[in-house]
C-alpha atoms as a PDB file:
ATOM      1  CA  UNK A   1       4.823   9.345  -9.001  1.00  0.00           C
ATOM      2  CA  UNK A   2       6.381   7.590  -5.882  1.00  0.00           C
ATOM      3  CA  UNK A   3       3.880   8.696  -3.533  1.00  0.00           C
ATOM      4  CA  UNK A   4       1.047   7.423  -5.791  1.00  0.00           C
ATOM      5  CA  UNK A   5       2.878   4.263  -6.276  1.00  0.00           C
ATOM      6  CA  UNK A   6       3.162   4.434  -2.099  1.00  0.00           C
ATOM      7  CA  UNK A   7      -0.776   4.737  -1.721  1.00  0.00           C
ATOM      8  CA  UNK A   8      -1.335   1.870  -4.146  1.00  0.00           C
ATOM      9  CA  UNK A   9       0.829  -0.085  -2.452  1.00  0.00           C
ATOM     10  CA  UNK A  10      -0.731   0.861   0.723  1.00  0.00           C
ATOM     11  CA  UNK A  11      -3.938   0.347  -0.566  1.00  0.00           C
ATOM     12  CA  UNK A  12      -3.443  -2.827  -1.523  1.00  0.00           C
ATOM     13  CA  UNK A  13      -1.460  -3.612   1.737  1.00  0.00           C
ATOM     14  CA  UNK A  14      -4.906  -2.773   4.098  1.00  0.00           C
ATOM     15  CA  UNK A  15      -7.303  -4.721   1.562  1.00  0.00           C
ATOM     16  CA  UNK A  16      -4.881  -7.281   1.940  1.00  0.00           C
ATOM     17  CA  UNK A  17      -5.013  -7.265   6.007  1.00  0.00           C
ATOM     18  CA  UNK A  18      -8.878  -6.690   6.033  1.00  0.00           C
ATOM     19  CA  UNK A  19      -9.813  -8.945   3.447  1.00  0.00           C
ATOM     20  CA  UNK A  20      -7.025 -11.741   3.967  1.00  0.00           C
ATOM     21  CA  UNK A  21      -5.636 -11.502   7.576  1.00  0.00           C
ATOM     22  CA  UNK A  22      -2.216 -10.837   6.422  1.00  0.00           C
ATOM     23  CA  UNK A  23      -0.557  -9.498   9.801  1.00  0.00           C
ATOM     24  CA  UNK A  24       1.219  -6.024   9.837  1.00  0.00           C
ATOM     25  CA  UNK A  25       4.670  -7.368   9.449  1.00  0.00           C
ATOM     26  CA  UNK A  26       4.132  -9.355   6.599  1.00  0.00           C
ATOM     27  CA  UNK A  27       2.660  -6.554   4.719  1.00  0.00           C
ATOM     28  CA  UNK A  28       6.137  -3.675   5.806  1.00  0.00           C
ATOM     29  CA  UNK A  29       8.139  -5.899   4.439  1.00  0.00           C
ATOM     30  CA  UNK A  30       6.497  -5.343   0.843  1.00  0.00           C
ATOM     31  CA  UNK A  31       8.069  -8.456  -0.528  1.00  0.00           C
ATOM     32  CA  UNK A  32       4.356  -9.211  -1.638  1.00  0.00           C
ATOM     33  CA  UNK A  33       4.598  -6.742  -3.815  1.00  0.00           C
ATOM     34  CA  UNK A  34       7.883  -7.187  -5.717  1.00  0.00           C
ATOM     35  CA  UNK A  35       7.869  -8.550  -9.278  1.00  0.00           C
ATOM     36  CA  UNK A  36      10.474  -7.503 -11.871  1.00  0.00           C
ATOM     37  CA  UNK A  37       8.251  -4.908 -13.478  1.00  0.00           C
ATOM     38  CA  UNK A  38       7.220  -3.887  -9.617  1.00  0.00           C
ATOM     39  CA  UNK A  39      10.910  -3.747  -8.565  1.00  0.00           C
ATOM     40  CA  UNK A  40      11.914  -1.633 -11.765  1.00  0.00           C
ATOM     41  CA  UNK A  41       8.849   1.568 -10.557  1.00  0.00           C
ATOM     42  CA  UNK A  42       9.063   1.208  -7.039  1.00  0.00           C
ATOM     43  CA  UNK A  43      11.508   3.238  -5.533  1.00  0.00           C
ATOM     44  CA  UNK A  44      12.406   3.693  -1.770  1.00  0.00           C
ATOM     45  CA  UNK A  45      10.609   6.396  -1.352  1.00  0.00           C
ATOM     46  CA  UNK A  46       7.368   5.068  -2.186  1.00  0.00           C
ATOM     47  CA  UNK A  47       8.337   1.935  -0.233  1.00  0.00           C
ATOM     48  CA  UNK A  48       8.585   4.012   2.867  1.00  0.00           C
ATOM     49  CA  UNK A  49       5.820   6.349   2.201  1.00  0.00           C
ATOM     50  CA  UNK A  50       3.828   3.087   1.561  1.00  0.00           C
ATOM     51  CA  UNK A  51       5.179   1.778   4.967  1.00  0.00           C
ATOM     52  CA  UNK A  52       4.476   4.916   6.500  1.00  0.00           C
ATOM     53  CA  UNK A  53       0.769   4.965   5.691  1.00  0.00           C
ATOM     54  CA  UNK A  54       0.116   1.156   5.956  1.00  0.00           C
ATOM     55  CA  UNK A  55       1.231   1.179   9.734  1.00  0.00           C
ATOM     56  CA  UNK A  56      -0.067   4.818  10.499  1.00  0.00           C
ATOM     57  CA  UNK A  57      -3.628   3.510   8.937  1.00  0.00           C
ATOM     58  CA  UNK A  58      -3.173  -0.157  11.393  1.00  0.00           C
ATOM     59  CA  UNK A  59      -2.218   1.767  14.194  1.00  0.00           C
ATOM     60  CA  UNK A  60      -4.676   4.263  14.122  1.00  0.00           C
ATOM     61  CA  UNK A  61      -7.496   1.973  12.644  1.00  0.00           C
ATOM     62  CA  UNK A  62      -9.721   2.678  15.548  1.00  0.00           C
ATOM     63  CA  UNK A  63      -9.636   6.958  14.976  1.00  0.00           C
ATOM     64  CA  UNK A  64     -10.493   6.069  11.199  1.00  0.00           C
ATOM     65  CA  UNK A  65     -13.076   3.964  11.300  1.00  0.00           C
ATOM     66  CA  UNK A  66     -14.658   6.234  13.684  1.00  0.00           C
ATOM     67  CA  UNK A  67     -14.169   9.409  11.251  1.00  0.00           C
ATOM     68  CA  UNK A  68     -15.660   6.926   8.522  1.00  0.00           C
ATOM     69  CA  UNK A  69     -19.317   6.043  10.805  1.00  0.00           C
ATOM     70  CA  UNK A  70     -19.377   9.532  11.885  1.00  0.00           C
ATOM     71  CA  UNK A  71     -19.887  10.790   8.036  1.00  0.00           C
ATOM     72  CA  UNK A  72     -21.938   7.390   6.828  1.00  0.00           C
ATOM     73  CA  UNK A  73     -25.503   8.106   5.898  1.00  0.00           C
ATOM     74  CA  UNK A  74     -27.690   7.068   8.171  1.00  0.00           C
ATOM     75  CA  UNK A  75     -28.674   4.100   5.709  1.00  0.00           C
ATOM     76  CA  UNK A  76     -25.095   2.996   5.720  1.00  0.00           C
ATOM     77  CA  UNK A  77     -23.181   0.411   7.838  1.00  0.00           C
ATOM     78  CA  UNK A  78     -19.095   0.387   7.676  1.00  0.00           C
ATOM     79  CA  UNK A  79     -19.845  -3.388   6.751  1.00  0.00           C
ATOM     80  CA  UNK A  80     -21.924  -2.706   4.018  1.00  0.00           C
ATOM     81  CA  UNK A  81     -18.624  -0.515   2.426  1.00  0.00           C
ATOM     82  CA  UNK A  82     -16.823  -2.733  -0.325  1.00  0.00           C
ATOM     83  CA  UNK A  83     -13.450  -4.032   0.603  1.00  0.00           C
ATOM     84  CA  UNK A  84     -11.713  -2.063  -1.904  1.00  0.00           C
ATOM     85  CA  UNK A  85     -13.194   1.360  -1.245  1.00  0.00           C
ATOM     86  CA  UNK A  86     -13.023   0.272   2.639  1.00  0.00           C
ATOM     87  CA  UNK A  87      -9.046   0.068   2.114  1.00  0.00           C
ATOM     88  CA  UNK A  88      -9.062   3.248  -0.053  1.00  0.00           C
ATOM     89  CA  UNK A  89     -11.467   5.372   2.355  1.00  0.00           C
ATOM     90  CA  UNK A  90      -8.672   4.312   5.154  1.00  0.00           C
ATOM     91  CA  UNK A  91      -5.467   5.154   4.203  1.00  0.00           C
ATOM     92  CA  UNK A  92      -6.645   8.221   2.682  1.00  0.00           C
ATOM     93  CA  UNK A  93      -8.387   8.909   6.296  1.00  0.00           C
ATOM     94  CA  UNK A  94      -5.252   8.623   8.045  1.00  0.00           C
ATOM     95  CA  UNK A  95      -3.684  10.811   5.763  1.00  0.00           C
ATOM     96  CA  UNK A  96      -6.365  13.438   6.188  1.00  0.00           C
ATOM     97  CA  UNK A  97      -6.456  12.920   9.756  1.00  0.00           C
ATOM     98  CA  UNK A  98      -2.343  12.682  10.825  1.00  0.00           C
ATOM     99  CA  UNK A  99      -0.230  13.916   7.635  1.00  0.00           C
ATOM    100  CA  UNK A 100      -0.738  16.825   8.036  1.00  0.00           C
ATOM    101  CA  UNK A 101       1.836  18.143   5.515  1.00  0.00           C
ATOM    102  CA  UNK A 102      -0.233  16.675   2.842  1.00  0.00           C
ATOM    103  CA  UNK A 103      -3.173  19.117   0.997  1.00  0.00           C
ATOM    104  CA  UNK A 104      -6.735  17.398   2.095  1.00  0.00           C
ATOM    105  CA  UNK A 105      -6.986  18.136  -1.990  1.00  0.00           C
ATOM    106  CA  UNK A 106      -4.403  15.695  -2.809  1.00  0.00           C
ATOM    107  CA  UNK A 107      -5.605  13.138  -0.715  1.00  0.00           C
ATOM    108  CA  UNK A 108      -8.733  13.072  -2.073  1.00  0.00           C
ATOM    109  CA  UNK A 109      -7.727  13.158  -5.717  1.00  0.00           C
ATOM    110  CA  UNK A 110      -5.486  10.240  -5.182  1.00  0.00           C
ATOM    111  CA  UNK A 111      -8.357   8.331  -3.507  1.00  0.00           C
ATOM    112  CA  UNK A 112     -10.764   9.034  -6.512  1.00  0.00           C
ATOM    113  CA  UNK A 113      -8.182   8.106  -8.702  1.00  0.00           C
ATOM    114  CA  UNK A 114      -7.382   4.830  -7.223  1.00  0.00           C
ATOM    115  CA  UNK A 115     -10.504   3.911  -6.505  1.00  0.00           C
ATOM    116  CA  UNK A 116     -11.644   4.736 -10.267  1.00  0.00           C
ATOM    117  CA  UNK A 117      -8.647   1.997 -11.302  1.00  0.00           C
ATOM    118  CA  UNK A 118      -9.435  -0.642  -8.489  1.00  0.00           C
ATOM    119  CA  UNK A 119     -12.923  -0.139  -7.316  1.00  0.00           C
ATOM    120  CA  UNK A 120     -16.502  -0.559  -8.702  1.00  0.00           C
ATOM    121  CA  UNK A 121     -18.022   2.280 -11.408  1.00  0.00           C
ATOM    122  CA  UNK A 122     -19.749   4.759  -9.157  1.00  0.00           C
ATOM    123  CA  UNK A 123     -16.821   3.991  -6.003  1.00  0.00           C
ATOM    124  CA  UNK A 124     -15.562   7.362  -6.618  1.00  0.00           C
ATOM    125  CA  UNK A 125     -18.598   9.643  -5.872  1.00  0.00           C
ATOM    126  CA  UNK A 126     -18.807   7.686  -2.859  1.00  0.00           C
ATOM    127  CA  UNK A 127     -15.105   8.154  -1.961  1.00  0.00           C
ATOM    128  CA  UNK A 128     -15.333  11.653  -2.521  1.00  0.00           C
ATOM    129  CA  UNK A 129     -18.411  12.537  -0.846  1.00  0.00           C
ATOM    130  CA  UNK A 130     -16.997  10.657   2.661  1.00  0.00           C
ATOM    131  CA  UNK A 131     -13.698  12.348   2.423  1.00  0.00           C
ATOM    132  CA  UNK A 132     -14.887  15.674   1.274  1.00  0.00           C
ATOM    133  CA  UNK A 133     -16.791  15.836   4.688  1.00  0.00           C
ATOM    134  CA  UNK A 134     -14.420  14.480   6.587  1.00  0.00           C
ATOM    135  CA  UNK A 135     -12.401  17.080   5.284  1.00  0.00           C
ATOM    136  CA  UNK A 136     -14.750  19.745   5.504  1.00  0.00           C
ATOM    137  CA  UNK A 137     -14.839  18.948   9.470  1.00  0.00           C
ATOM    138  CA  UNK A 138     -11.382  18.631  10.056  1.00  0.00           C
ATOM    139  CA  UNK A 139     -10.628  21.915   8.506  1.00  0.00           C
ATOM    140  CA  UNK A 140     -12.997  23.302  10.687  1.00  0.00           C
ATOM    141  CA  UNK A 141     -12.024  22.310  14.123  1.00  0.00           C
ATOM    142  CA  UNK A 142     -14.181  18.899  14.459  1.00  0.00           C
ATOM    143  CA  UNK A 143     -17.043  20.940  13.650  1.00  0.00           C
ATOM    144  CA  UNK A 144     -19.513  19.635  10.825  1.00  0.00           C
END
């Protein structure tokens, strides 16, 4: 449960920096976040898994977005993506792409399943399509 409460937060840490300009620091310091009921399920270790993945997915926002365009339709435009699914699609890129230690199966799950409570009605066939090939690829050396 702490890492899902870490992507959440993470989640709602790069939605908050893409949609609101909230700079990196301000969003490690996940004092945003804390409300009594926050305080009481969020552990340490999801704070610094959510850390973790906020500043890997910042740092790294150039690879990501790349890996995103390069498995768009050719219809689609990153700026056409919703915010949310935007923010979801990253951090669960940078997972697929650097943490390595984590299943590509989990990652995607956790994306569907946030998206599904955050996002619009069909956000998670969408989700899952982008990561399953970016997945797909990965697994197979960069090759599509």
């Amino acid at each position: 449960m702490s890492r899902r409460k870490g992507r959440v937060l993470a989640f709602q840490a790069l939605y908050s920096h893409d949609v609101g300009g909230v700079p990196l620091d301000d969003l490690l310091t996940l004092e945003w976040a804390k409300s009594e009921k926050a305080d009481s399920e969020m552990n340490t270790e999801a704070q610094d898994f959510a850390r973790l993945i906020i500043a890997g997915t910042v740092e790294h926002l150039p690879q990501v977005d790349e890996q995103i365009k390069a498995h768009l339709s050719a219809k689609w435009d990153i700026s056409r993506i919703n915010k949310v699914s935007l923010a979801v699609l990253r951090i669960s890129v940078f997972s697929l792409l650097y943490q390595k230690e984590v299943s590509p199966g989990i990652v995607i799950d956790e994306a569907i399943d946030i998206v599904k409570e955050y996002g619009s009605d069909d956000a998670f066939k969408f989700i899952n399509a982008v990561l399953d090939s970016i997945s797909k690829e990965i697994s197979n050396g960069g090759k599509a």
